[in-house]
Short mmCIF file of C-alpha atoms and ligand atoms in Angstrom, two decimals:
data_model
loop_
_atom_site.label_atom_id
_atom_site.label_comp_id
_atom_site.label_asym_id
_atom_site.label_seq_id
_atom_site.Cartn_x
_atom_site.Cartn_y
_atom_site.Cartn_z
CA MET A 12 -80.72 59.80 -82.52
CA SER A 13 -79.69 61.97 -85.63
CA ASN A 14 -79.39 61.92 -89.21
CA THR A 15 -75.54 61.50 -88.49
CA GLU A 16 -75.92 58.79 -85.99
CA LEU A 17 -74.43 56.11 -86.68
CA ALA A 18 -74.88 54.77 -83.64
CA LYS A 19 -74.42 55.48 -80.22
CA GLY A 20 -71.40 57.70 -79.88
CA VAL A 21 -70.47 56.42 -83.67
CA TYR A 22 -70.98 59.81 -85.96
CA TRP A 23 -70.50 60.70 -89.60
CA VAL A 24 -68.38 63.91 -89.93
CA GLY A 25 -67.58 63.64 -93.92
CA ALA A 26 -68.43 66.39 -96.52
CA VAL A 27 -70.71 66.41 -99.69
CA ASP A 28 -69.46 67.56 -102.89
CA TRP A 29 -72.37 68.34 -104.35
CA ASP A 30 -70.19 69.76 -107.57
CA VAL A 31 -67.28 67.95 -109.11
CA ARG A 32 -67.84 65.99 -112.27
CA ASP A 33 -64.64 64.80 -112.86
CA PHE A 34 -63.03 62.36 -110.53
CA HIS A 35 -59.10 61.73 -112.53
CA GLY A 36 -61.40 60.84 -115.66
CA TYR A 37 -63.91 59.41 -114.29
CA SER A 38 -67.65 61.30 -114.76
CA THR A 39 -69.45 62.20 -111.15
CA TYR A 40 -72.43 63.46 -112.06
CA ARG A 41 -74.47 62.89 -109.02
CA GLY A 42 -71.13 64.65 -107.06
CA THR A 43 -69.57 62.84 -103.93
CA THR A 44 -68.84 62.56 -100.36
CA TYR A 45 -66.39 62.19 -98.50
CA ASN A 46 -67.24 60.37 -95.26
CA ALA A 47 -65.47 60.30 -92.56
CA PHE A 48 -66.58 59.14 -88.54
CA LEU A 49 -66.20 60.52 -85.32
CA ILE A 50 -66.66 57.89 -82.17
CA VAL A 51 -67.03 59.64 -78.76
CA ASP A 52 -64.99 57.26 -76.52
CA GLU A 53 -62.80 57.51 -73.59
CA LYS A 54 -59.58 57.96 -76.12
CA VAL A 55 -62.40 59.96 -79.28
CA THR A 56 -61.48 59.10 -82.95
CA LEU A 57 -61.29 59.56 -85.88
CA VAL A 58 -61.65 57.50 -88.51
CA ASP A 59 -60.18 58.77 -92.12
CA THR A 60 -60.31 62.00 -92.87
CA VAL A 61 -61.45 64.17 -96.25
CA LYS A 62 -60.44 65.98 -99.20
CA ARG A 63 -58.20 69.16 -98.81
CA SER A 64 -61.38 71.53 -100.36
CA HIS A 65 -63.42 70.50 -98.24
CA MET A 66 -61.74 70.30 -94.50
CA GLY A 67 -63.78 73.11 -93.79
CA ASP A 68 -67.20 70.27 -93.43
CA LEU A 69 -64.86 67.99 -91.65
CA VAL A 70 -64.41 70.29 -89.14
CA ARG A 71 -67.35 72.13 -88.64
CA HIS A 72 -68.78 68.78 -88.51
CA ILE A 73 -66.34 67.80 -85.41
CA LYS A 74 -67.33 70.69 -83.61
CA ALA A 75 -71.22 69.93 -83.95
CA ILE A 76 -70.08 67.43 -81.58
CA ILE A 77 -66.16 67.90 -79.78
CA ASP A 78 -63.59 69.98 -79.02
CA PRO A 79 -60.75 68.45 -82.15
CA ALA A 80 -58.94 69.11 -79.65
CA LYS A 81 -59.88 65.76 -78.01
CA ILE A 82 -59.30 63.50 -80.89
CA ASP A 83 -57.65 61.15 -79.65
CA TYR A 84 -56.67 58.60 -82.12
CA LEU A 85 -57.18 59.35 -85.84
CA ILE A 86 -57.13 56.42 -88.44
CA VAL A 87 -55.59 56.44 -91.79
CA ASN A 88 -57.67 53.47 -94.19
CA HIS A 89 -56.58 54.84 -97.64
CA VAL A 90 -54.01 57.68 -98.34
CA GLU A 91 -55.61 58.40 -101.47
CA MET A 92 -56.13 62.34 -101.19
CA ASP A 93 -59.62 63.16 -100.98
CA HIS A 94 -58.84 60.79 -97.71
CA SER A 95 -55.73 62.21 -97.26
CA GLY A 96 -55.86 65.84 -98.24
CA SER A 97 -55.90 67.56 -95.41
CA LEU A 98 -53.69 65.43 -93.41
CA PRO A 99 -51.63 68.02 -92.77
CA GLU A 100 -54.12 70.59 -90.91
CA ILE A 101 -56.32 68.06 -89.53
CA ILE A 102 -52.94 66.51 -87.93
CA GLU A 103 -51.89 69.85 -86.10
CA LEU A 104 -55.07 70.87 -85.39
CA ILE A 105 -55.88 67.57 -83.80
CA LYS A 106 -52.49 66.04 -82.74
CA PRO A 107 -52.93 63.39 -82.52
CA GLU A 108 -51.94 60.71 -79.46
CA LYS A 109 -51.61 58.61 -82.01
CA VAL A 110 -52.14 57.66 -86.00
CA PHE A 111 -53.25 54.60 -86.92
CA CYS A 112 -52.39 53.00 -90.50
CA SER A 113 -51.35 49.75 -92.62
CA PRO A 114 -47.78 49.98 -93.35
CA MET A 115 -47.69 50.31 -96.77
CA GLY A 116 -49.69 52.93 -95.59
CA HIS A 117 -47.74 54.00 -93.42
CA LYS A 118 -44.91 54.84 -96.18
CA ALA A 119 -47.72 56.33 -98.37
CA MET A 120 -48.16 58.55 -96.22
CA LEU A 121 -44.41 59.49 -96.14
CA ASP A 122 -43.82 59.72 -99.31
CA HIS A 123 -47.00 61.78 -99.92
CA PHE A 124 -46.35 64.17 -97.09
CA HIS A 125 -42.57 63.94 -95.74
CA GLN A 126 -43.42 63.88 -92.46
CA ASP A 127 -41.37 61.38 -90.71
CA ASP A 128 -42.41 62.91 -87.50
CA TRP A 129 -46.34 62.18 -87.28
CA PRO A 130 -46.73 59.67 -84.80
CA PHE A 131 -47.84 56.43 -86.55
CA GLU A 132 -48.14 53.23 -84.91
CA ILE A 133 -48.03 50.87 -87.60
CA VAL A 134 -51.60 48.22 -87.47
CA LYS A 135 -51.49 45.14 -89.42
CA SER A 136 -54.47 42.52 -90.13
CA GLY A 137 -55.97 41.42 -87.16
CA SER A 138 -55.03 43.69 -84.92
CA GLU A 139 -56.94 45.09 -82.34
CA ILE A 140 -57.68 48.36 -80.26
CA SER A 141 -58.99 49.83 -77.13
CA LEU A 142 -60.50 53.08 -77.37
CA GLY A 143 -62.74 52.52 -73.70
CA GLN A 144 -65.70 51.35 -74.59
CA ARG A 145 -65.01 50.27 -77.75
CA THR A 146 -62.80 47.99 -80.04
CA LEU A 147 -61.27 48.62 -83.37
CA GLN A 148 -59.91 46.07 -85.16
CA PHE A 149 -58.17 46.18 -88.52
CA LEU A 150 -57.92 44.43 -92.20
CA GLU A 151 -55.75 44.84 -94.96
CA THR A 152 -57.30 45.37 -98.02
CA ARG A 153 -53.51 45.58 -100.19
CA MET A 154 -54.98 47.19 -103.91
CA LEU A 155 -58.09 47.64 -103.02
CA HIS A 156 -57.27 50.02 -104.26
CA TRP A 157 -53.86 51.22 -103.66
CA PRO A 158 -51.02 48.83 -101.51
CA ASP A 159 -52.59 51.15 -98.01
CA SER A 160 -55.88 50.26 -97.68
CA MET A 161 -57.45 48.87 -95.18
CA PHE A 162 -60.84 48.14 -93.38
CA THR A 163 -61.91 49.07 -89.79
CA TYR A 164 -64.23 47.13 -88.20
CA LEU A 165 -65.57 48.17 -85.05
CA LYS A 166 -66.83 45.80 -82.89
CA GLU A 167 -69.60 46.21 -80.49
CA ASP A 168 -71.36 48.61 -82.37
CA GLY A 169 -70.69 45.96 -85.68
CA ILE A 170 -69.31 49.01 -88.06
CA LEU A 171 -66.84 48.05 -90.67
CA PHE A 172 -65.75 51.30 -92.61
CA SER A 173 -64.38 50.12 -95.39
CA SER A 174 -63.21 52.76 -97.40
CA ASP A 175 -63.88 52.80 -100.74
CA ALA A 176 -65.24 49.74 -101.25
CA PHE A 177 -68.37 49.02 -101.54
CA GLY A 178 -69.16 53.13 -101.91
CA GLN A 179 -70.79 54.98 -104.51
CA HIS A 180 -70.12 58.77 -106.60
CA TYR A 181 -73.86 59.96 -104.43
CA ALA A 182 -73.83 63.35 -103.59
CA THR A 183 -77.07 63.30 -100.75
CA SER A 184 -78.51 64.90 -97.79
CA GLU A 185 -79.24 61.69 -96.36
CA ARG A 186 -76.55 59.67 -94.68
CA PHE A 187 -78.28 55.73 -95.49
CA ASP A 188 -79.43 53.18 -97.51
CA ASP A 189 -82.75 53.49 -96.66
CA GLN A 190 -83.56 56.78 -97.02
CA VAL A 191 -82.02 57.09 -101.25
CA PRO A 192 -83.59 55.57 -104.04
CA MET A 193 -82.23 51.93 -104.46
CA SER A 194 -81.72 52.23 -108.32
CA GLU A 195 -79.69 55.52 -108.46
CA VAL A 196 -77.19 54.07 -105.77
CA MET A 197 -76.70 50.61 -107.09
CA GLU A 198 -75.58 52.06 -110.77
CA GLU A 199 -73.57 54.00 -109.10
CA CYS A 200 -71.96 51.13 -107.27
CA GLY A 201 -72.15 49.42 -110.33
CA LYS A 202 -69.57 52.46 -111.62
CA TYR A 203 -67.60 52.68 -109.58
CA TYR A 204 -66.75 49.04 -109.58
CA ALA A 205 -66.29 49.05 -113.47
CA ASN A 206 -64.25 52.06 -113.14
CA ILE A 207 -61.91 51.20 -109.96
CA LEU A 208 -61.86 47.58 -108.25
CA TYR A 209 -62.65 45.97 -112.03
CA LEU A 210 -59.07 45.19 -112.72
CA PHE A 211 -58.87 43.91 -109.34
CA SER A 212 -61.38 41.44 -109.16
CA PRO A 213 -59.83 38.66 -107.57
CA LEU A 214 -58.58 39.86 -105.25
CA VAL A 215 -62.22 41.03 -104.44
CA GLN A 216 -63.30 37.47 -104.37
CA LYS A 217 -60.49 37.07 -101.42
CA LEU A 218 -61.84 39.88 -99.39
CA LEU A 219 -64.73 38.70 -100.14
CA LYS A 220 -64.36 34.85 -98.30
CA SER A 221 -62.31 36.66 -95.79
CA VAL A 222 -65.00 38.67 -94.71
CA ALA A 223 -66.97 35.80 -94.16
CA ASP A 224 -64.52 33.70 -92.61
CA MET A 225 -63.64 35.58 -89.74
CA ASN A 226 -67.68 35.72 -89.13
CA LEU A 227 -68.22 39.87 -88.17
CA ASP A 228 -71.75 40.44 -86.59
CA ILE A 229 -72.02 43.23 -89.41
CA LYS A 230 -75.24 45.71 -88.97
CA MET A 231 -73.72 48.13 -90.93
CA ILE A 232 -70.76 49.96 -93.93
CA ALA A 233 -69.75 52.65 -94.16
CA PRO A 234 -67.95 53.38 -96.97
CA ASP A 235 -65.96 57.15 -97.75
CA HIS A 236 -67.94 57.68 -100.72
CA GLY A 237 -71.83 57.64 -100.98
CA ILE A 238 -74.55 56.56 -98.05
CA ILE A 239 -73.62 53.93 -95.51
CA TRP A 240 -75.46 50.34 -95.58
CA ARG A 241 -77.86 49.09 -92.54
CA SER A 242 -80.97 48.51 -94.46
CA ASN A 243 -79.91 46.88 -97.77
CA MET A 244 -76.26 44.90 -96.88
CA SER A 245 -76.61 41.74 -98.47
CA MET A 246 -77.77 44.02 -102.43
CA ILE A 247 -73.80 45.21 -102.60
CA LEU A 248 -72.62 42.45 -101.16
CA GLU A 249 -74.31 40.56 -103.63
CA ALA A 250 -73.70 42.42 -106.33
CA TYR A 251 -69.38 42.44 -105.32
CA GLN A 252 -69.19 38.72 -105.79
CA LYS A 253 -71.65 38.61 -109.02
CA TRP A 254 -69.43 41.48 -110.33
CA SER A 255 -65.60 39.92 -109.28
CA SER A 256 -66.81 37.02 -110.55
CA GLY A 257 -67.47 38.06 -113.96
CA VAL A 258 -70.85 37.44 -114.36
CA CYS A 259 -72.99 38.90 -117.08
CA THR A 260 -75.88 39.44 -118.86
CA GLU A 261 -77.31 38.31 -122.35
CA LYS A 262 -76.36 41.36 -123.32
CA ALA A 263 -74.40 42.40 -126.07
CA LEU A 264 -72.13 46.00 -127.05
CA VAL A 265 -72.18 47.65 -129.85
CA ILE A 266 -69.43 50.11 -129.23
CA TYR A 267 -68.42 52.50 -131.71
CA ASP A 268 -66.23 55.78 -133.24
CA THR A 269 -67.08 56.49 -137.41
CA MET A 270 -66.22 58.41 -139.41
CA TRP A 271 -68.44 59.24 -142.74
CA HIS A 272 -71.06 57.37 -141.41
CA SER A 273 -69.62 54.07 -143.17
CA THR A 274 -68.45 51.87 -139.25
CA GLU A 275 -71.60 53.54 -138.02
CA THR A 276 -74.04 52.16 -140.69
CA MET A 277 -71.62 49.00 -140.26
CA ALA A 278 -73.54 49.79 -136.39
CA LYS A 279 -77.03 49.82 -136.41
CA SER A 280 -76.84 46.15 -139.13
CA VAL A 281 -74.73 44.83 -136.68
CA ALA A 282 -77.38 45.96 -134.23
CA ALA A 283 -80.16 44.47 -136.02
CA GLY A 284 -78.48 41.04 -136.78
CA LEU A 285 -78.22 40.90 -132.76
CA GLU A 286 -81.98 42.09 -132.58
CA GLU A 287 -83.14 39.36 -134.42
CA ALA A 288 -81.05 36.90 -132.89
CA GLY A 289 -82.66 37.14 -129.70
CA VAL A 290 -80.34 39.24 -127.78
CA SER A 291 -80.71 42.59 -125.79
CA CYS A 292 -78.15 45.04 -127.39
CA GLU A 293 -76.89 48.55 -127.22
CA LEU A 294 -75.21 50.99 -129.72
CA ILE A 295 -72.59 53.12 -127.98
CA ASN A 296 -71.09 56.11 -130.16
CA LEU A 297 -68.24 56.99 -127.61
CA ARG A 298 -68.55 61.19 -129.54
CA TYR A 299 -72.01 61.06 -127.40
CA ASN A 300 -70.41 58.51 -124.04
CA HIS A 301 -68.28 59.86 -121.07
CA ARG A 302 -66.29 56.20 -120.80
CA SER A 303 -66.70 55.42 -117.60
CA ASP A 304 -70.00 55.14 -118.59
CA VAL A 305 -68.84 53.09 -120.83
CA MET A 306 -67.21 51.20 -118.60
CA THR A 307 -70.66 50.65 -116.48
CA LYS A 308 -72.47 48.59 -119.30
CA VAL A 309 -69.44 46.69 -120.16
CA LEU A 310 -69.07 45.24 -116.73
CA ASN A 311 -72.42 43.69 -117.02
CA ALA A 312 -72.50 42.52 -121.14
CA LYS A 313 -71.56 39.14 -122.33
CA ALA A 314 -70.41 41.00 -125.24
CA ILE A 315 -68.19 43.86 -126.09
CA VAL A 316 -68.80 44.25 -130.30
CA LEU A 317 -66.36 47.02 -131.10
CA GLY A 318 -66.26 49.46 -134.48
CA SER A 319 -64.12 51.41 -136.46
CA PRO A 320 -62.91 52.74 -140.11
CA THR A 321 -59.09 53.34 -140.03
CA LEU A 322 -56.98 56.52 -138.81
CA ASN A 323 -54.04 56.38 -139.85
CA ASN A 324 -53.51 52.61 -140.13
CA GLY A 325 -54.46 52.65 -137.31
CA VAL A 326 -58.00 53.98 -135.20
CA LEU A 327 -59.79 56.76 -134.36
CA PRO A 328 -58.43 58.21 -131.16
CA ARG A 329 -61.86 58.66 -129.12
CA MET A 330 -61.59 54.28 -129.68
CA ALA A 331 -57.54 53.90 -129.23
CA GLY A 332 -58.15 56.34 -125.96
CA PHE A 333 -60.83 53.32 -124.94
CA LEU A 334 -59.78 50.41 -125.58
CA MET A 335 -55.92 52.00 -122.81
CA TYR A 336 -58.59 53.01 -120.84
CA MET A 337 -61.01 48.78 -120.58
CA ARG A 338 -57.46 47.05 -120.76
CA GLY A 339 -57.03 48.33 -117.51
CA LEU A 340 -60.06 47.53 -116.03
CA LYS A 341 -59.93 43.93 -116.91
CA PRO A 342 -62.86 42.77 -118.13
CA LEU A 343 -64.17 39.75 -117.17
CA ASN A 344 -65.93 36.63 -118.55
CA LYS A 345 -66.53 38.97 -122.49
CA LEU A 346 -67.37 38.34 -126.11
CA GLY A 347 -66.28 40.45 -128.86
CA ALA A 348 -66.44 40.78 -132.15
CA ALA A 349 -64.52 44.04 -134.94
CA PHE A 350 -66.10 45.47 -137.33
CA GLY A 351 -65.19 48.83 -139.32
CA SER A 352 -64.77 51.04 -142.78
CA TYR A 353 -61.85 51.64 -144.65
CA GLY A 354 -60.17 53.99 -147.41
CA TRP A 355 -56.61 52.34 -148.75
CA SER A 356 -54.91 50.20 -145.55
CA GLY A 357 -57.75 49.34 -143.78
CA GLU A 358 -55.96 48.00 -140.36
CA SER A 359 -58.31 48.79 -137.90
CA VAL A 360 -60.27 45.65 -137.51
CA LYS A 361 -57.28 43.71 -136.81
CA TYR A 362 -56.05 46.56 -134.31
CA LEU A 363 -59.48 45.70 -132.53
CA ASN A 364 -58.45 42.03 -132.61
CA THR A 365 -55.31 41.96 -131.37
CA ALA A 366 -56.80 44.99 -128.17
CA MET A 367 -59.19 42.53 -126.99
CA GLU A 368 -57.41 39.29 -127.59
CA GLU A 369 -54.81 41.20 -124.87
CA MET A 370 -57.54 42.34 -123.02
CA ASN A 371 -58.51 37.97 -123.27
CA ILE A 372 -62.09 38.38 -124.53
CA THR A 373 -62.55 35.57 -127.33
CA LEU A 374 -63.03 36.20 -130.24
CA VAL A 375 -66.66 34.58 -131.38
CA GLU A 376 -64.85 35.30 -134.90
CA GLU A 377 -61.61 37.12 -137.29
CA GLY A 378 -64.42 40.06 -137.84
CA PHE A 379 -64.80 42.23 -141.07
CA ARG A 380 -64.42 45.56 -143.23
CA HIS A 381 -66.10 47.25 -145.81
CA LYS A 382 -63.57 49.37 -148.52
CA TYR A 383 -65.79 53.06 -147.85
CA VAL A 384 -69.36 53.28 -148.27
CA PRO A 385 -70.93 49.84 -146.99
CA ASP A 386 -72.75 48.05 -149.67
CA ALA A 387 -76.21 46.28 -149.32
CA ALA A 388 -73.95 43.15 -149.60
CA SER A 389 -71.82 44.44 -147.22
CA LEU A 390 -74.16 45.28 -144.12
CA GLU A 391 -75.95 41.21 -144.68
CA GLU A 392 -72.85 40.70 -143.40
CA CYS A 393 -72.73 42.65 -140.90
CA MET A 394 -76.16 41.95 -139.79
CA ALA A 395 -75.11 38.53 -139.99
CA ILE A 396 -71.88 39.54 -137.55
CA GLY A 397 -74.58 40.36 -135.05
CA ILE A 398 -76.42 36.88 -135.82
CA ARG A 399 -73.58 34.88 -135.32
CA VAL A 400 -72.25 37.21 -132.22
CA GLY A 401 -76.16 36.53 -130.33
CA LYS A 402 -75.96 33.46 -131.34
CA ALA A 403 -72.83 32.61 -129.31
CA VAL A 404 -73.35 34.46 -126.45
CA LYS A 405 -77.02 32.52 -126.24
CA GLU A 406 -74.59 30.19 -126.03
CA ALA A 407 -72.01 30.31 -123.65
CA MET A 408 -75.27 31.45 -120.96
CA ALA A 409 -76.28 28.46 -121.36
CA ASP A 410 -73.51 27.18 -120.45
FE1 FEO B 511 -61.48 57.65 -102.73
FE2 FEO B 511 -59.65 55.39 -103.70
O1 FEO B 511 -60.09 56.97 -103.49
#
């Protein structure tokens, strides 16, 4: 069996994007893949397509197996452009008998491509179609992570085509989980979850339960990004269970930006206090860390201590941007505290506290600010904040 054959007659025909480094604001240092799959049966079926820029790879991979004109069915699990951008050209090329999609997928395709003459066939959760020797079953996964999203399950081979879920932005010439370092893959899966799915965690919990209740005999999970799971499925399913239920590690992040190093000095003392309390901590200067990497660390940490000087009655712009980004992703089950230097008005700590309260982050204390350059007493207080947050983390983890 070739490296692109998932099962007899089921092929990966997607594209590897080695170069992408920014995915609508999410840093993708390891590139990505746009996975699509071809099932050769009495009804030849293409599951998903690719980003428009990579359509040539998709067509080349299909042609290596079969004449694209022989494709009968097209399944559209998700309408976001990284999977649908090539749809107009692909539909023109293959002239499918039917284009299967969820009810919301139908609406989304009309809103994207304005082609009401495409041969849409709307399917709902539980709908099945026969390809001849094989059967496809559909499962709507609304808001995971778009309204149109759905899974497609290939019953006879036990392959779950899971769209974005369980995926990672990870470019590789390998196709399967047992061919690549799992540490790299899991790091990218965590980043994907933290930056794309975190806000939908309650729905992820429901989905995991629905899939378990369906008693599907899943042998392989084939997402639309990154590697295909066949040897380590329990690893990714357990990770999704953990991330979606808000399980954290005994760790605190000191996330800050600084103007003239006063807040930075305070941050170091907060970190020293956390260490004193025996809690693992990480100092994160927003000037040097991309927001999507910071969110990946937030996913697992129990506490977030935010620091910013006051600028124009608020916080520094990098901190403001990070707060907006994190608020949208709805972090789960966190403790928090704030600190910062100021010159005259000094609103930053209040601003940070309000932002954390709006995110349902439990404040350990009211926070601490210091005018201009911190002295020894202020740094002692910052260290005391670190110790108190560290103790709160330990107590919370012991519960
Ligand atoms: Fe990979 Fe939601 O697109």
